[in-house]
Amino acid sequence: MEGLITSYGLMGTMWEQVRAPLIVPFMKIMVTMCLAMSIMLFVERVYMGLVIVVVKLMQYKLDKRYKWEAIKEDLETGNSVFPMVLVQIPMFNEKEVYQLSIGAACGLSWPSDRVIIQVLDDSTDPIIKDLVELECKRWAGKGINIKYEIRDNRNGYKAGALKQGMKHSYVKQCEFVAIFDADFQPDPDFLWRTIPFLAHNPELALVQARWKFVNSDECLMTRMQEMSLDYHFTVEQEAGSATHAFFGFNGTAGVWRISALNEAGGWKDRTTVEDMDLAVRVSLKGWKFIYVGDLKVKNELPSTFKAYRYQQHRWSCGPANLFKKMIIEIARNKVLFFTF
């Protein structure tokens, strides 16, 4: 018993000796870093808020900063004046929404010979795969240029599917690619409102649209998500677009210039935020992005805690992992240096 008491006394003495020279200074450094980061976040929020106020007061419009003209058919060349557009829809066991998403993509208003709908089906359920393939054949029978693509594996998940989809020979004739997740339903005029920005402004790589939540009133969790994401779109992305600063691709409801995508190395599956990964690499090449806040694409918010938890885990851990992988590349980037 006395030996046990003696050992506890020695441990207490050692802790006292270590705490003062090592633990306390370390904790002070960590607290200082947390305070500094908090101040940085506060300043960033204030700055973005001021930008949004100025944007609203000055009635900032994208077509004043970037050229936008409706693309019109030429009497001599016909539909060839319209850029060739690829529309990608990555799917994974989307039994509830596959018909809506495919139908919305096939309903996009654009010359039928200048658009290719590409359904990238990674479903593991053979019944769902058959249903999706049958739906694609049904639209193909209506004259829609739609391709049903599958893989032997699910390597890279969504990023792997998008990367594989870009390797098909018919993609080479396309200039732009629009991406919609399986639960997104664009309005028919989506391409008419986005493609002219890219066609008339060669420095632009991405046109990002806003999300419109059709189930925001389903429960308290969806209402809270709506408030959080509304801030993301109304403040963060609006401010980034207005000041030519970086803002991330949201992974869906956007149109990319394929040459910019290829220049940055295409899709990579090294993190769970392949959309942000691509946006950072394209931005480091000197390309610009725009956000069109009045163009909304319907979609659904996660309505179960399990789905919400998975989404938030991916969104929170992914950027940190990406930062670790790209910090050196960002620090050495000359384009970023001369921009500042």
Coordinates of C-alpha atoms in Angstrom, one line a residue:
M1 CA 0.0 0.0 0.0
E2 CA 2.8 2.3 0.9
G3 CA 4.5 1.5 -2.4
L4 CA 1.4 2.5 -4.3
I5 CA 1.1 5.8 -2.5
T6 CA 4.8 6.4 -3.2
S7 CA 4.3 5.8 -6.9
Y8 CA 1.3 8.1 -7.1
G9 CA 3.4 10.7 -5.3
L10 CA 6.2 10.3 -7.9
M11 CA 3.8 10.6 -10.7
G12 CA 2.3 13.8 -9.2
T13 CA 5.8 15.3 -8.9
M14 CA 6.7 14.4 -12.5
W15 CA 3.4 16.0 -13.7
E16 CA 4.2 19.2 -11.8
Q17 CA 7.7 19.3 -13.3
V18 CA 6.4 18.7 -16.9
R19 CA 3.3 20.9 -16.7
A20 CA 5.0 24.2 -16.2
P21 CA 7.7 24.0 -19.0
L22 CA 5.8 22.0 -21.6
I23 CA 2.0 21.7 -21.2
V24 CA 1.2 25.2 -20.2
P25 CA 3.2 26.9 -23.1
F26 CA 1.6 24.4 -25.6
M27 CA -1.9 25.2 -24.4
K28 CA -1.2 28.9 -24.6
I29 CA -0.1 28.6 -28.2
M30 CA -3.2 26.5 -29.0
V31 CA -5.5 29.1 -27.4
T32 CA -3.7 31.9 -29.3
M33 CA -4.1 30.1 -32.6
C34 CA -7.8 29.5 -31.9
L35 CA -8.4 33.2 -31.1
A36 CA -6.5 34.2 -34.2
M37 CA -8.7 31.9 -36.4
S38 CA -11.8 33.2 -34.7
I39 CA -10.8 36.7 -35.5
M40 CA -10.0 35.8 -39.1
L41 CA -13.4 34.1 -39.5
F42 CA -15.2 37.1 -37.9
V43 CA -13.4 39.6 -40.3
E44 CA -14.2 37.4 -43.2
R45 CA -17.9 37.3 -42.3
V46 CA -18.0 41.1 -41.9
Y47 CA -16.2 41.6 -45.2
M48 CA -18.6 39.3 -47.1
G49 CA -21.6 41.0 -45.5
L50 CA -20.3 44.4 -46.6
V51 CA -19.8 43.1 -50.1
I52 CA -23.3 41.8 -50.3
V53 CA -24.7 45.2 -49.0
V54 CA -22.7 47.0 -51.7
V55 CA -23.9 44.5 -54.4
K56 CA -27.5 45.0 -53.4
L57 CA -27.3 48.8 -53.2
M58 CA -25.5 49.1 -56.6
Q59 CA -27.9 46.6 -58.2
Y60 CA -24.9 44.5 -59.4
K61 CA -25.7 42.4 -62.4
L62 CA -23.6 39.8 -64.0
D63 CA -24.4 40.8 -67.6
K64 CA -22.8 44.2 -66.8
R65 CA -19.5 42.7 -65.9
Y66 CA -19.5 39.7 -68.3
K67 CA -20.8 39.7 -71.8
W68 CA -24.1 37.8 -72.2
E69 CA -25.9 37.5 -75.5
A70 CA -28.5 34.9 -76.4
I71 CA -27.1 32.4 -78.9
K72 CA -29.2 32.5 -82.1
E73 CA -29.4 30.1 -85.0
D74 CA -27.5 31.2 -88.1
L75 CA -29.3 30.9 -91.4
E76 CA -26.2 29.6 -93.2
T77 CA -24.6 27.4 -90.6
G78 CA -27.8 26.3 -88.8
N79 CA -27.4 24.7 -85.4
S80 CA -23.6 24.5 -85.7
V81 CA -23.4 27.9 -84.1
F82 CA -24.6 26.4 -80.8
P83 CA -21.8 24.9 -78.7
M84 CA -21.9 21.1 -78.2
V85 CA -22.9 20.4 -74.6
L86 CA -22.5 17.2 -72.5
V87 CA -25.0 16.7 -69.6
Q88 CA -23.7 14.3 -67.0
I89 CA -26.0 12.6 -64.4
P90 CA -24.1 10.4 -61.9
M91 CA -26.3 7.9 -60.2
F92 CA -26.1 5.3 -57.5
N93 CA -29.2 3.2 -56.6
E94 CA -31.5 6.2 -57.2
K95 CA -34.8 4.3 -57.4
E96 CA -37.0 7.2 -56.1
V97 CA -35.6 10.0 -58.4
Y98 CA -34.1 8.5 -61.5
Q99 CA -37.1 9.2 -63.7
L100 CA -37.4 12.8 -62.5
S101 CA -33.7 13.6 -63.1
I102 CA -33.4 11.9 -66.5
G103 CA -36.7 13.5 -67.6
A104 CA -35.5 17.0 -66.5
A105 CA -32.2 16.5 -68.3
C106 CA -33.9 15.3 -71.5
G107 CA -36.3 18.2 -71.3
L108 CA -33.5 20.8 -71.4
S109 CA -34.2 23.3 -74.2
W110 CA -31.2 23.1 -76.6
P111 CA -30.9 21.9 -80.2
S112 CA -31.2 18.2 -80.0
D113 CA -28.2 17.6 -82.3
R114 CA -26.0 19.8 -80.0
V115 CA -26.5 18.1 -76.7
I116 CA -25.6 14.6 -75.3
I117 CA -27.2 13.3 -72.1
Q118 CA -24.9 10.9 -70.3
V119 CA -26.3 8.8 -67.5
L120 CA -23.5 7.4 -65.3
D121 CA -25.1 4.5 -63.5
D122 CA -23.0 3.1 -60.6
S123 CA -26.0 1.2 -59.1
T124 CA -25.3 -2.1 -57.4
D125 CA -28.9 -3.1 -57.4
P126 CA -29.6 -5.0 -60.7
I127 CA -33.3 -4.2 -60.6
I128 CA -32.6 -0.4 -60.4
K129 CA -29.9 -0.7 -63.1
D130 CA -32.5 -2.3 -65.4
L131 CA -35.0 0.4 -64.6
V132 CA -32.5 3.2 -65.3
E133 CA -31.4 1.6 -68.6
L134 CA -35.0 1.1 -69.6
E135 CA -35.8 4.8 -68.9
C136 CA -32.8 5.8 -71.0
K137 CA -34.0 3.7 -73.9
R138 CA -37.4 5.2 -73.6
W139 CA -36.0 8.7 -74.1
A140 CA -33.7 7.5 -76.8
G141 CA -36.8 6.3 -78.6
K142 CA -38.1 9.8 -78.6
G143 CA -35.1 11.1 -80.4
I144 CA -33.0 12.2 -77.5
N145 CA -29.2 11.7 -77.8
I146 CA -28.8 9.9 -74.5
K147 CA -26.0 7.5 -73.4
Y148 CA -26.3 4.9 -70.7
E149 CA -22.9 4.2 -69.2
I150 CA -21.9 1.7 -66.5
R151 CA -18.6 0.5 -65.0
D152 CA -17.2 -2.8 -63.9
N153 CA -16.3 -1.3 -60.5
R154 CA -17.0 1.8 -58.3
N155 CA -13.4 3.0 -58.0
G156 CA -13.4 6.7 -57.0
Y157 CA -17.2 6.7 -56.5
K158 CA -18.7 9.9 -58.0
A159 CA -15.3 11.3 -59.1
G160 CA -14.4 8.0 -60.7
A161 CA -17.7 7.9 -62.6
L162 CA -17.4 11.4 -63.9
K163 CA -13.8 10.8 -64.9
Q164 CA -14.7 7.6 -66.7
G165 CA -17.6 9.4 -68.4
M166 CA -15.2 12.0 -69.9
K167 CA -13.1 9.3 -71.6
H168 CA -15.8 8.3 -74.1
S169 CA -15.0 9.2 -77.7
Y170 CA -18.1 11.2 -78.3
V171 CA -17.2 13.6 -75.4
K172 CA -14.3 15.0 -77.6
Q173 CA -16.8 16.9 -79.7
C174 CA -18.3 18.7 -76.6
E175 CA -17.1 22.1 -75.5
F176 CA -19.0 22.3 -72.2
V177 CA -20.3 19.9 -69.6
A178 CA -23.3 20.4 -67.3
I179 CA -23.4 18.3 -64.1
F180 CA -26.5 17.4 -62.1
D181 CA -26.8 15.0 -59.2
A182 CA -29.6 12.5 -59.4
D183 CA -31.9 14.5 -57.2
F184 CA -31.5 17.7 -59.2
Q185 CA -34.1 18.8 -61.7
P186 CA -33.1 21.8 -63.9
D187 CA -35.6 24.0 -65.6
P188 CA -35.8 23.7 -69.5
D189 CA -34.0 27.1 -69.9
F190 CA -31.0 26.2 -67.8
L191 CA -28.5 25.9 -70.8
W192 CA -29.9 29.0 -72.5
R193 CA -29.1 31.0 -69.3
T194 CA -25.6 29.6 -68.6
I195 CA -23.9 28.6 -71.8
P196 CA -23.8 32.2 -73.2
F197 CA -21.6 33.3 -70.3
L198 CA -19.0 30.6 -71.2
A199 CA -19.4 31.1 -75.0
H200 CA -18.8 34.9 -74.8
N201 CA -16.2 35.1 -72.0
P202 CA -13.2 32.9 -72.7
E203 CA -11.7 33.5 -69.3
L204 CA -14.6 31.8 -67.5
A205 CA -14.4 28.1 -66.6
L206 CA -17.5 27.6 -64.4
V207 CA -21.1 28.9 -64.2
Q208 CA -22.6 27.9 -60.9
A209 CA -26.4 28.0 -60.3
R210 CA -28.2 28.1 -56.9
W211 CA -30.1 25.3 -55.3
K212 CA -33.8 25.4 -54.7
F213 CA -35.0 23.1 -51.9
V214 CA -38.4 21.5 -52.6
N215 CA -38.6 19.8 -49.2
S216 CA -37.4 22.6 -46.9
D217 CA -40.6 22.5 -44.9
E218 CA -40.6 18.8 -44.3
C219 CA -39.2 18.9 -40.8
L220 CA -37.1 21.0 -38.4
M221 CA -33.8 19.5 -39.7
T222 CA -34.5 20.5 -43.3
R223 CA -35.5 24.0 -42.3
M224 CA -32.2 24.4 -40.4
Q225 CA -30.3 23.1 -43.4
E226 CA -32.1 25.6 -45.7
M227 CA -31.0 28.5 -43.5
S228 CA -27.4 27.4 -43.5
L229 CA -27.2 26.8 -47.2
D230 CA -29.1 30.0 -48.0
Y231 CA -26.2 31.8 -46.2
H232 CA -23.7 29.8 -48.3
F233 CA -25.3 30.9 -51.6
T234 CA -26.6 34.4 -50.7
V235 CA -23.4 35.5 -49.0
E236 CA -20.4 33.3 -49.6
Q237 CA -20.8 32.5 -53.2
E238 CA -22.4 35.8 -54.1
A239 CA -19.5 37.7 -52.5
G240 CA -16.9 35.5 -54.1
S241 CA -18.4 35.9 -57.6
A242 CA -18.8 39.7 -57.2
T243 CA -15.2 40.3 -56.2
H244 CA -13.6 37.7 -58.6
A245 CA -12.5 35.8 -55.5
F246 CA -12.4 32.0 -55.3
F247 CA -15.6 30.1 -54.4
G248 CA -16.0 26.3 -54.7
F249 CA -18.0 24.3 -57.2
N250 CA -21.0 22.8 -55.4
G251 CA -20.7 19.5 -57.2
T252 CA -23.9 19.9 -59.2
A253 CA -26.0 22.5 -60.9
G254 CA -23.0 23.9 -62.7
V255 CA -21.5 24.1 -66.2
W256 CA -17.8 23.6 -66.8
R257 CA -15.6 24.5 -69.8
I258 CA -14.1 21.1 -70.7
S259 CA -10.8 22.6 -71.7
A260 CA -10.3 24.2 -68.3
L261 CA -11.3 21.0 -66.6
N262 CA -8.8 19.0 -68.6
E263 CA -6.0 21.6 -68.1
A264 CA -6.4 21.2 -64.3
G265 CA -6.0 17.4 -64.6
G266 CA -9.7 16.4 -64.6
W267 CA -11.5 14.7 -61.8
K268 CA -9.5 13.2 -59.0
D269 CA -10.8 10.8 -56.3
R270 CA -8.1 11.5 -53.6
T271 CA -10.6 13.2 -51.2
T272 CA -14.4 13.1 -50.5
V273 CA -14.8 16.6 -51.9
E274 CA -13.9 16.0 -55.5
D275 CA -15.9 19.2 -56.5
M276 CA -13.8 21.5 -54.3
D277 CA -10.6 19.7 -55.4
L278 CA -11.3 20.4 -59.0
A279 CA -12.4 24.0 -58.3
V280 CA -9.1 24.8 -56.5
R281 CA -7.0 23.3 -59.2
V282 CA -8.8 25.1 -62.0
S283 CA -8.6 28.4 -60.0
L284 CA -4.9 27.9 -59.6
K285 CA -4.6 27.8 -63.4
G286 CA -6.0 31.4 -63.5
W287 CA -9.6 30.6 -64.6
K288 CA -12.5 32.6 -63.3
F289 CA -15.9 31.4 -61.9
I290 CA -19.3 33.1 -61.8
Y291 CA -22.3 32.4 -59.6
V292 CA -25.8 33.1 -61.1
G293 CA -28.0 33.5 -58.0
D294 CA -31.3 34.0 -59.8
L295 CA -30.9 30.7 -61.6
K296 CA -32.3 28.0 -59.3
V297 CA -32.2 24.2 -59.7
K298 CA -34.7 22.1 -57.7
N299 CA -33.4 19.5 -55.4
E300 CA -34.1 17.8 -52.1
L301 CA -32.4 18.2 -48.7
P302 CA -31.4 15.1 -46.6
S303 CA -34.5 14.4 -44.4
T304 CA -33.0 11.7 -42.2
F305 CA -30.4 12.1 -39.6
K306 CA -28.3 9.3 -41.1
A307 CA -28.1 11.0 -44.5
Y308 CA -27.5 14.4 -43.0
R309 CA -24.7 13.1 -40.8
Y310 CA -23.0 11.5 -43.8
Q311 CA -23.3 14.7 -45.8
Q312 CA -21.9 16.9 -43.0
H313 CA -19.0 14.5 -42.3
R314 CA -18.0 14.6 -46.0
W315 CA -18.3 18.4 -46.1
S316 CA -16.3 19.0 -42.9
C317 CA -13.5 16.4 -43.2
G318 CA -13.0 16.6 -46.9
P319 CA -11.8 20.2 -47.1
A320 CA -9.3 19.6 -44.3
N321 CA -7.9 16.6 -46.1
L322 CA -7.7 18.5 -49.3
F323 CA -5.9 21.4 -47.6
K324 CA -3.2 19.0 -46.4
K325 CA -2.7 17.6 -49.9
M326 CA -2.6 21.0 -51.7
I327 CA -1.1 23.4 -49.2
I328 CA 2.3 23.3 -50.9
E329 CA 0.9 23.6 -54.4
I330 CA -1.2 26.6 -53.3
A331 CA 1.8 28.3 -51.6
R332 CA 4.0 27.8 -54.7
N333 CA 1.4 28.9 -57.2
K334 CA 2.5 32.0 -59.2
V335 CA -1.0 32.8 -60.5
L336 CA -2.3 33.1 -57.0
F337 CA 0.7 35.2 -55.9
F338 CA 0.4 37.8 -58.7
T339 CA -3.4 37.9 -58.2
F340 CA -2.8 39.3 -54.7

